Amino acid sequence: MKNNFEWKYSPAPESTEHIKIDPRYDLFINGKFVKPLSKTYFETSDPATGKMLASMAHANEKDVNTAVLAAKTAYDKTWKKMPGKERGKYIFRIARMIQERAREFAIIESLNGGKPIRESRDFDIPLAANHFSYYAGWADKLDYAFPNRTPKSLGVVGQIIPWNFPLLMAAWKIAPALATGNTVVLKPAETTSLTALKLAELIRDCDLPPGVVNIVTGFGNTGAALVNHSLVNKIAFTGSTGVGKLIQKSIAGTSKKLSLELGGKGAHLVFDDAPINQAVEGIVNGIFFNQGHVCCAGSRLYVQENVASEVITKLKARMQTLIVGDPLDKNTDIGAINSEGQLKKIKDYIQLGKNEGLEIYQPECGIPTKGFFCKPTLIIGAGQSSRLVQEEIFGPVLSIQTFRTIEEVIEKANQVPYGLSAGVWTDKGSKIFNLTSKLRAGVIWANTYNKFDPTSPFGGYKESGFGREGGLHGLQPYLSF
Amino acid sequence: MEWNHQQFPPVDQVGIQERVARFITRSLKKETKSKALRLALSMIDLTTLEGKDTPGKIEQVCHKALHPCDDIQGLPLVAAVCVYPIYVSTAKKCLENSSVKVASVATGFPSGNVPLNLKIEETLYAVDHGADEIDMVISRGEFLIGNYNFVYDEIAAIKAACGAARLKVILETGELSTLDNVRKASELAIAAGADFIKTSTGKIQPAATMPVTLVMLETIKDHFLRTNRLVGMKPAGGISTSKVALQYLVMLHETLGERWMTNEWFRFGASSLANDIVLQLGKERRGVYFSKNYVSSD
C-alpha cells in the first residue's frame, strides 16, 4: 500500500481557559500588591497573537524607594536574624508551590514570552522549582560550604532579569539570595513580567515574611532607580552587555557588589570523528532552543571541513521537520519571537547576510501570518570578522564556518568579545579535555548542548560577565567573608 | 573488503535518547490518525514463531492476514505472514492470489548457531517452497568477538541463496549491548546486501526499542545519502499497541521521510498489534471501544 495522504500533525494546544490573569497588576511590595506612586501602567501582550494580556504598574524612583525600604526593614527586623534552617523551610515551600502550579506557570510563560509549551513545561518551570529546592538545602549549611570563612549576608539585593527565561531567571536570582539571608527587590523584564507577578502571588500565599521579596515592574528607568539606590548592597543583573556596562559604570565608586551575566556568542565545534547525526541534533538544540533567545546559544558553528557538506546537508534536512507556530501547541518546536523590536533586529541581521552575498538557508515550513515569527535560518560562510559572527543576534540564526586544524578552530572560537558558552562534538575524550582548557568560555558542553542543572555553576568570561549562578559557586556573590 | 572496528561512525547514546523523546510527543488525531493506523496495519508482518505451531495455526494466521476485520470496510491487508520454514508451503497455499507475502525465518533462527552450509540449505528450502522474503539472523557470537568479515560474508552468502526473495537481516539488538554495535551491525548488513534490517527475533528481551530503531534508521539514511539505494527497516517484538506504532511512524517520517512510508520499505514484526489497530479503527467508527472478544487473538 502506498502512503497516499499528507503526513501532518494535528494541533494539540494547551487550553488557557483555567488560567487566571488579572486585567491589571500592581507592585508587590512588603507582602502586598500596592498601587504605584507613579500612577502609570503599561500593557503586556502575547507575541504570538498580539493580544493584550494585562496591564501592569510602571514603577518610578519613589516606588523603587518604597520597595527597597521594605526590603531593608525586612532584612534588619526578620530575615537577618532568622536561623538558616527556618529560611530553608520557606524556600522549600516556594519550590513545592511552583511544582503544584507548574502547568499554570508553563502556560503563562508561553503566552507571555512566546516560547513553545514543550520548553516551558519540560524545562523552564521544573528547573525553576529545582533551583529553589537546591538552594533551600544550602540555607542552613553555609558554614560548611565555606569552612573557616564565616560567610555573612549582604543586605538588600537589587536584581534585574531578562525576558528570555522569565520565571527561571527569577528563580536563579531569588533562590540563592534568600538562602544566603538577603532580602530582594526584583525587576522583571517589561515584556515578560507575568510569571514574576504570579510568583509574587505565590510568595504572598506561602507566608514569606513581608518585604523579604519585592517585585517591581517597569522599564529601564525602574532598573536604573534600583541600581542607584543607596540602600542596595548588591546588584545582580542578567541581560545585554550594553546595559551591563552601564550598570558597572553607575555603581563604580560605591561599595555595592555586582554580578553580571551578559550576552554570548557560543562557538559550537563539530569534529570529523563526532557522532554526526547526534551532533546535528545538538546543533539544532543549541541554536533553535527558545527561538535562539538564549545567551549561551550555540550561534557560531565551526565544522571540520571534511564533514562540512555532510553536516550541512543533514542540518538542512532536519530543519525541514521543525514546526514553527503556536507556542501553546505541544507539537511546536519553535515559537514566537518575543517582541516586534527583536524580530526587526533579527531580520536586519539576515538582511546583512544577504548583503554580504552569503548563502542563506531557511526551511520551507509555513509561519503564522499574525504575531512575531522567524524561520530558523542558516548563514553559511560568513567571515570571522563579519558582524554576523561577532555580534549576538539573539534569534534563530546560525552562522556556519569550516575549519581544518584544531589550533585554527580554538583561535576562531575565542576570537569574539564574549565568552559564555561553547560546545564540542567529538568521540575522543582526550580532545574534549584539551579543548575545555583552551576555550575561553564559562560553560563548555561536550557531545550535548544547553544542559542545565541547579548544582552546576553558570556564568561568563570577558564581556559575558562575571560571577556564577548555580551550584556552590552561586552562593558566593551573595555573601561577604 | 576487510572490515575492522574503526570503520564505523560513532553513536551518542544520550543524543539518541533525547531525539526519541521528541518523537513521542508529536500528536496525530482524527483523519490523519485513522490513515496512519491503516498504514501501520498494512506494514505488519503477522508473525507466529513458536515451537508449538501447527498447520492449523498457520491457516488461522493467514485467514487473519486476509481478513483483519471484515466488519470494517476498506481495511488494508497486512504486508506478510512470517513463519518457520516447514510452514512456508502451508502459508503459501492460503495466501495465493493475495498481496500478502510469505516470509520465512531461516539460518538457524533464533540463535543462528549452525554452520553456513546448513544456513544456505535452510534458506534454499524456504525459497523453494515459496517464501517471498527471508528473515535471517546474524551470528552474534562472531560479531561480538569482532569477526566482522565472517558476519559480512555470511549475510552475502545468504543473500545469494535468496535469489529473488527479499532478505531481512535480524541483528538481535538485545544481544549487541551498545548502540555503537547496533550501528556496526547495521552497516555490515546493508553493505552485504540486506534489503531490510530488522531489530530482533522476538525471543530475546529487550526486543525492538525506539532508540535502537533510530540508530538503524540513521544508518539507512546515511547509506541512502551515499549511494541513493533504499534499504527497508523492520522493528520486531514488543510493539503491541497502536500508540507505540504511531510513534514509530513519526520517527520514520522525520528520519527517512515520505519514500519509506510504505510497506515496501517499512514493516512491523508483530503478532498482537493488528488486533489493537482494529480495535482503534473500530472505535472511530462506533464511537466506543468494543470488547476484545470481538477480535480473534491469533
PDB file of C-alpha atoms in Angstrom, chain B residues 14-191:
ATOM      1  CA  VAL B  14      22.331  10.362  25.143  1.00  0.00           C
ATOM      2  CA  GLY B  15      21.682  12.186  21.880  1.00  0.00           C
ATOM      3  CA  ILE B  16      19.671   9.258  20.549  1.00  0.00           C
ATOM      4  CA  GLN B  17      17.519   9.129  23.662  1.00  0.00           C
ATOM      5  CA  GLU B  18      16.845  12.856  23.522  1.00  0.00           C
ATOM      6  CA  ARG B  19      15.818  12.661  19.893  1.00  0.00           C
ATOM      7  CA  VAL B  20      13.438   9.788  20.652  1.00  0.00           C
ATOM      8  CA  ALA B  21      11.849  11.815  23.441  1.00  0.00           C
ATOM      9  CA  ARG B  22      10.880  14.405  20.852  1.00  0.00           C
ATOM     10  CA  PHE B  23       9.092  11.895  18.567  1.00  0.00           C
ATOM     11  CA  ILE B  24       6.767  10.596  21.221  1.00  0.00           C
ATOM     12  CA  THR B  25       5.238  13.998  21.911  1.00  0.00           C
ATOM     13  CA  ARG B  26       4.029  14.615  18.355  1.00  0.00           C
ATOM     14  CA  SER B  27       0.269  14.394  18.071  1.00  0.00           C
ATOM     15  CA  LEU B  28      -1.780  12.602  15.436  1.00  0.00           C
ATOM     16  CA  LYS B  29      -5.543  12.886  15.622  1.00  0.00           C
ATOM     17  CA  LYS B  30      -8.730  12.127  13.742  1.00  0.00           C
ATOM     18  CA  GLU B  31      -8.297  11.700   9.999  1.00  0.00           C
ATOM     19  CA  THR B  32      -4.501  11.656   9.982  1.00  0.00           C
ATOM     20  CA  LYS B  33      -4.516   9.181  12.848  1.00  0.00           C
ATOM     21  CA  SER B  34      -7.016   6.981  11.057  1.00  0.00           C
ATOM     22  CA  LYS B  35      -4.947   6.955   7.881  1.00  0.00           C
ATOM     23  CA  ALA B  36      -1.737   6.410   9.814  1.00  0.00           C
ATOM     24  CA  LEU B  37      -3.301   3.431  11.591  1.00  0.00           C
ATOM     25  CA  ARG B  38      -4.347   1.910   8.287  1.00  0.00           C
ATOM     26  CA  LEU B  39      -0.822   2.450   7.004  1.00  0.00           C
ATOM     27  CA  ALA B  40       0.568   0.758  10.124  1.00  0.00           C
ATOM     28  CA  LEU B  41      -1.781  -2.190   9.586  1.00  0.00           C
ATOM     29  CA  SER B  42      -0.541  -2.556   6.030  1.00  0.00           C
ATOM     30  CA  MET B  43       3.041  -2.663   7.331  1.00  0.00           C
ATOM     31  CA  ILE B  44       2.569  -5.604   9.681  1.00  0.00           C
ATOM     32  CA  ASP B  45       4.372  -8.883   9.252  1.00  0.00           C
ATOM     33  CA  LEU B  46       1.874 -11.044  11.091  1.00  0.00           C
ATOM     34  CA  THR B  47       4.102 -13.432  12.938  1.00  0.00           C
ATOM     35  CA  THR B  48       3.832 -16.837  14.528  1.00  0.00           C
ATOM     36  CA  LEU B  49       7.134 -18.387  15.519  1.00  0.00           C
ATOM     37  CA  GLU B  50       6.502 -20.918  18.194  1.00  0.00           C
ATOM     38  CA  GLY B  51       7.659 -24.462  18.771  1.00  0.00           C
ATOM     39  CA  LYS B  52       4.040 -25.470  19.176  1.00  0.00           C
ATOM     40  CA  ASP B  53       2.895 -24.028  15.826  1.00  0.00           C
ATOM     41  CA  THR B  54       0.670 -26.346  13.787  1.00  0.00           C
ATOM     42  CA  PRO B  55      -0.539 -26.229  10.186  1.00  0.00           C
ATOM     43  CA  GLY B  56      -3.935 -25.284  11.624  1.00  0.00           C
ATOM     44  CA  LYS B  57      -2.477 -22.311  13.463  1.00  0.00           C
ATOM     45  CA  ILE B  58      -0.739 -21.161  10.303  1.00  0.00           C
ATOM     46  CA  GLU B  59      -4.015 -21.336   8.410  1.00  0.00           C
ATOM     47  CA  GLN B  60      -5.692 -19.273  11.112  1.00  0.00           C
ATOM     48  CA  VAL B  61      -2.993 -16.606  10.952  1.00  0.00           C
ATOM     49  CA  CYS B  62      -3.241 -16.497   7.158  1.00  0.00           C
ATOM     50  CA  HIS B  63      -7.004 -16.093   7.379  1.00  0.00           C
ATOM     51  CA  LYS B  64      -6.486 -13.221   9.749  1.00  0.00           C
ATOM     52  CA  ALA B  65      -3.978 -11.657   7.347  1.00  0.00           C
ATOM     53  CA  LEU B  66      -6.603 -11.766   4.606  1.00  0.00           C
ATOM     54  CA  HIS B  67      -9.485 -10.694   6.856  1.00  0.00           C
ATOM     55  CA  PRO B  68      -8.151  -8.393   9.585  1.00  0.00           C
ATOM     56  CA  CYS B  69     -11.716  -7.325  10.414  1.00  0.00           C
ATOM     57  CA  ASP B  70     -14.451  -7.806   7.849  1.00  0.00           C
ATOM     58  CA  ASP B  71     -16.689  -5.589   9.920  1.00  0.00           C
ATOM     59  CA  ILE B  72     -14.693  -2.506   8.978  1.00  0.00           C
ATOM     60  CA  GLN B  73     -14.726  -1.808   5.286  1.00  0.00           C
ATOM     61  CA  GLY B  74     -11.709  -0.882   3.224  1.00  0.00           C
ATOM     62  CA  LEU B  75      -9.096  -2.124   5.657  1.00  0.00           C
ATOM     63  CA  PRO B  76      -5.744  -2.865   4.017  1.00  0.00           C
ATOM     64  CA  LEU B  77      -4.265  -6.336   4.272  1.00  0.00           C
ATOM     65  CA  VAL B  78      -1.130  -6.875   6.302  1.00  0.00           C
ATOM     66  CA  ALA B  79       2.179  -6.988   4.456  1.00  0.00           C
ATOM     67  CA  ALA B  80       3.226 -10.552   5.135  1.00  0.00           C
ATOM     68  CA  VAL B  81       2.840 -13.616   7.287  1.00  0.00           C
ATOM     69  CA  CYS B  82       6.069 -14.709   8.961  1.00  0.00           C
ATOM     70  CA  VAL B  83       6.546 -18.401   9.779  1.00  0.00           C
ATOM     71  CA  TYR B  84       9.143 -21.165  10.234  1.00  0.00           C
ATOM     72  CA  PRO B  85      10.406 -22.841   7.022  1.00  0.00           C
ATOM     73  CA  ILE B  86       8.345 -26.020   7.414  1.00  0.00           C
ATOM     74  CA  TYR B  87       5.134 -23.986   7.300  1.00  0.00           C
ATOM     75  CA  VAL B  88       6.044 -21.920   4.223  1.00  0.00           C
ATOM     76  CA  SER B  89       4.110 -24.146   1.858  1.00  0.00           C
ATOM     77  CA  THR B  90       1.030 -24.137   4.117  1.00  0.00           C
ATOM     78  CA  ALA B  91       1.099 -20.341   4.285  1.00  0.00           C
ATOM     79  CA  LYS B  92       1.786 -20.028   0.590  1.00  0.00           C
ATOM     80  CA  LYS B  93      -1.277 -22.134  -0.232  1.00  0.00           C
ATOM     81  CA  CYS B  94      -3.500 -19.965   1.991  1.00  0.00           C
ATOM     82  CA  LEU B  95      -2.178 -16.668   0.675  1.00  0.00           C
ATOM     83  CA  GLU B  96      -2.072 -17.493  -3.024  1.00  0.00           C
ATOM     84  CA  ASN B  97      -3.620 -14.826  -5.229  1.00  0.00           C
ATOM     85  CA  SER B  98      -3.352 -12.189  -2.497  1.00  0.00           C
ATOM     86  CA  SER B  99      -0.942  -9.322  -1.968  1.00  0.00           C
ATOM     87  CA  VAL B 100       0.166 -10.817   1.353  1.00  0.00           C
ATOM     88  CA  LYS B 101       3.703 -12.129   1.161  1.00  0.00           C
ATOM     89  CA  VAL B 102       5.086 -15.204   2.859  1.00  0.00           C
ATOM     90  CA  ALA B 103       8.143 -14.521   4.955  1.00  0.00           C
ATOM     91  CA  SER B 104      10.200 -17.315   6.430  1.00  0.00           C
ATOM     92  CA  VAL B 105      12.765 -17.135   9.172  1.00  0.00           C
ATOM     93  CA  ALA B 106      15.870 -19.120   8.303  1.00  0.00           C
ATOM     94  CA  THR B 107      19.560 -19.650   9.121  1.00  0.00           C
ATOM     95  CA  GLY B 108      19.085 -21.450  12.418  1.00  0.00           C
ATOM     96  CA  PHE B 109      16.627 -18.947  13.818  1.00  0.00           C
ATOM     97  CA  PRO B 110      16.715 -17.666  16.535  1.00  0.00           C
ATOM     98  CA  SER B 111      20.332 -18.317  17.624  1.00  0.00           C
ATOM     99  CA  GLY B 112      21.939 -18.726  14.216  1.00  0.00           C
ATOM    100  CA  ASN B 113      24.428 -21.152  15.677  1.00  0.00           C
ATOM    101  CA  VAL B 114      24.560 -23.625  12.790  1.00  0.00           C
ATOM    102  CA  PRO B 115      27.193 -23.959  10.034  1.00  0.00           C
ATOM    103  CA  LEU B 116      26.904 -21.794   6.936  1.00  0.00           C
ATOM    104  CA  ASN B 117      26.145 -24.694   4.589  1.00  0.00           C
ATOM    105  CA  LEU B 118      23.094 -25.615   6.660  1.00  0.00           C
ATOM    106  CA  LYS B 119      22.013 -21.981   6.725  1.00  0.00           C
ATOM    107  CA  ILE B 120      22.203 -21.834   2.954  1.00  0.00           C
ATOM    108  CA  GLU B 121      20.329 -25.101   2.683  1.00  0.00           C
ATOM    109  CA  GLU B 122      17.584 -23.872   5.001  1.00  0.00           C
ATOM    110  CA  THR B 123      17.278 -20.654   3.005  1.00  0.00           C
ATOM    111  CA  LEU B 124      17.045 -22.572  -0.264  1.00  0.00           C
ATOM    112  CA  TYR B 125      14.397 -24.835   1.267  1.00  0.00           C
ATOM    113  CA  ALA B 126      12.249 -21.842   2.287  1.00  0.00           C
ATOM    114  CA  VAL B 127      12.647 -20.129  -1.077  1.00  0.00           C
ATOM    115  CA  ASP B 128      11.884 -23.374  -2.968  1.00  0.00           C
ATOM    116  CA  HIS B 129       8.668 -23.787  -1.006  1.00  0.00           C
ATOM    117  CA  GLY B 130       7.540 -20.317  -1.980  1.00  0.00           C
ATOM    118  CA  ALA B 131       8.898 -17.839   0.557  1.00  0.00           C
ATOM    119  CA  ASP B 132       8.888 -14.286  -0.832  1.00  0.00           C
ATOM    120  CA  GLU B 133      11.020 -12.987   1.976  1.00  0.00           C
ATOM    121  CA  ILE B 134      13.717 -14.487   4.185  1.00  0.00           C
ATOM    122  CA  ASP B 135      14.334 -13.256   7.741  1.00  0.00           C
ATOM    123  CA  MET B 136      17.854 -14.383   8.635  1.00  0.00           C
ATOM    124  CA  VAL B 137      19.758 -13.926  11.895  1.00  0.00           C
ATOM    125  CA  ILE B 138      23.368 -12.781  12.097  1.00  0.00           C
ATOM    126  CA  SER B 139      25.964 -14.745  14.041  1.00  0.00           C
ATOM    127  CA  ARG B 140      26.075 -12.589  17.145  1.00  0.00           C
ATOM    128  CA  GLY B 141      28.903 -14.613  18.666  1.00  0.00           C
ATOM    129  CA  GLU B 142      31.202 -13.907  15.723  1.00  0.00           C
ATOM    130  CA  PHE B 143      30.094 -10.272  15.638  1.00  0.00           C
ATOM    131  CA  LEU B 144      30.797  -9.693  19.321  1.00  0.00           C
ATOM    132  CA  ILE B 145      34.332 -11.102  19.098  1.00  0.00           C
ATOM    133  CA  GLY B 146      34.961  -8.676  16.244  1.00  0.00           C
ATOM    134  CA  ASN B 147      34.870 -11.143  13.370  1.00  0.00           C
ATOM    135  CA  TYR B 148      33.076  -8.708  11.098  1.00  0.00           C
ATOM    136  CA  ASN B 149      34.266 -10.323   7.898  1.00  0.00           C
ATOM    137  CA  PHE B 150      32.641 -13.582   8.936  1.00  0.00           C
ATOM    138  CA  VAL B 151      29.330 -11.825   9.548  1.00  0.00           C
ATOM    139  CA  TYR B 152      29.541  -9.892   6.290  1.00  0.00           C
ATOM    140  CA  ASP B 153      30.413 -12.972   4.219  1.00  0.00           C
ATOM    141  CA  GLU B 154      27.626 -14.980   5.791  1.00  0.00           C
ATOM    142  CA  ILE B 155      24.997 -12.340   5.003  1.00  0.00           C
ATOM    143  CA  ALA B 156      26.311 -12.037   1.451  1.00  0.00           C
ATOM    144  CA  ALA B 157      26.103 -15.836   1.016  1.00  0.00           C
ATOM    145  CA  ILE B 158      22.508 -15.943   2.260  1.00  0.00           C
ATOM    146  CA  LYS B 159      21.629 -13.015   0.010  1.00  0.00           C
ATOM    147  CA  ALA B 160      22.929 -15.017  -2.945  1.00  0.00           C
ATOM    148  CA  ALA B 161      20.868 -18.032  -1.855  1.00  0.00           C
ATOM    149  CA  CYS B 162      17.734 -15.886  -1.607  1.00  0.00           C
ATOM    150  CA  GLY B 163      17.581 -15.282  -5.336  1.00  0.00           C
ATOM    151  CA  ALA B 164      14.521 -13.149  -5.983  1.00  0.00           C
ATOM    152  CA  ALA B 165      13.330 -13.310  -2.363  1.00  0.00           C
ATOM    153  CA  ARG B 166      13.944 -10.197  -0.321  1.00  0.00           C
ATOM    154  CA  LEU B 167      16.358 -10.577   2.565  1.00  0.00           C
ATOM    155  CA  LYS B 168      15.713  -9.183   6.033  1.00  0.00           C
ATOM    156  CA  VAL B 169      18.708  -9.329   8.338  1.00  0.00           C
ATOM    157  CA  ILE B 170      17.934  -9.680  12.039  1.00  0.00           C
ATOM    158  CA  LEU B 171      20.627  -8.072  14.183  1.00  0.00           C
ATOM    159  CA  GLU B 172      19.135  -9.246  17.508  1.00  0.00           C
ATOM    160  CA  THR B 173      19.976  -5.900  19.079  1.00  0.00           C
ATOM    161  CA  GLY B 174      19.071  -7.176  22.540  1.00  0.00           C
ATOM    162  CA  GLU B 175      22.310  -9.180  22.439  1.00  0.00           C
ATOM    163  CA  LEU B 176      24.505  -6.448  20.972  1.00  0.00           C
ATOM    164  CA  SER B 177      24.547  -4.405  24.209  1.00  0.00           C
ATOM    165  CA  THR B 178      25.574  -0.992  22.778  1.00  0.00           C
ATOM    166  CA  LEU B 179      24.164   1.389  20.195  1.00  0.00           C
ATOM    167  CA  ASP B 180      27.622   1.544  18.620  1.00  0.00           C
ATOM    168  CA  ASN B 181      27.320  -2.196  17.996  1.00  0.00           C
ATOM    169  CA  VAL B 182      23.852  -1.703  16.529  1.00  0.00           C
ATOM    170  CA  ARG B 183      25.309   0.826  14.115  1.00  0.00           C
ATOM    171  CA  LYS B 184      28.158  -1.554  13.173  1.00  0.00           C
ATOM    172  CA  ALA B 185      25.875  -4.491  12.588  1.00  0.00           C
ATOM    173  CA  SER B 186      23.515  -2.333  10.526  1.00  0.00           C
ATOM    174  CA  GLU B 187      26.386  -1.130   8.347  1.00  0.00           C
ATOM    175  CA  LEU B 188      27.606  -4.689   7.803  1.00  0.00           C
ATOM    176  CA  ALA B 189      24.155  -5.981   6.908  1.00  0.00           C
ATOM    177  CA  ILE B 190      23.454  -3.160   4.473  1.00  0.00           C
ATOM    178  CA  ALA B 191      26.852  -3.460   2.831  1.00  0.00           C
TER     179      ALA B 191
END
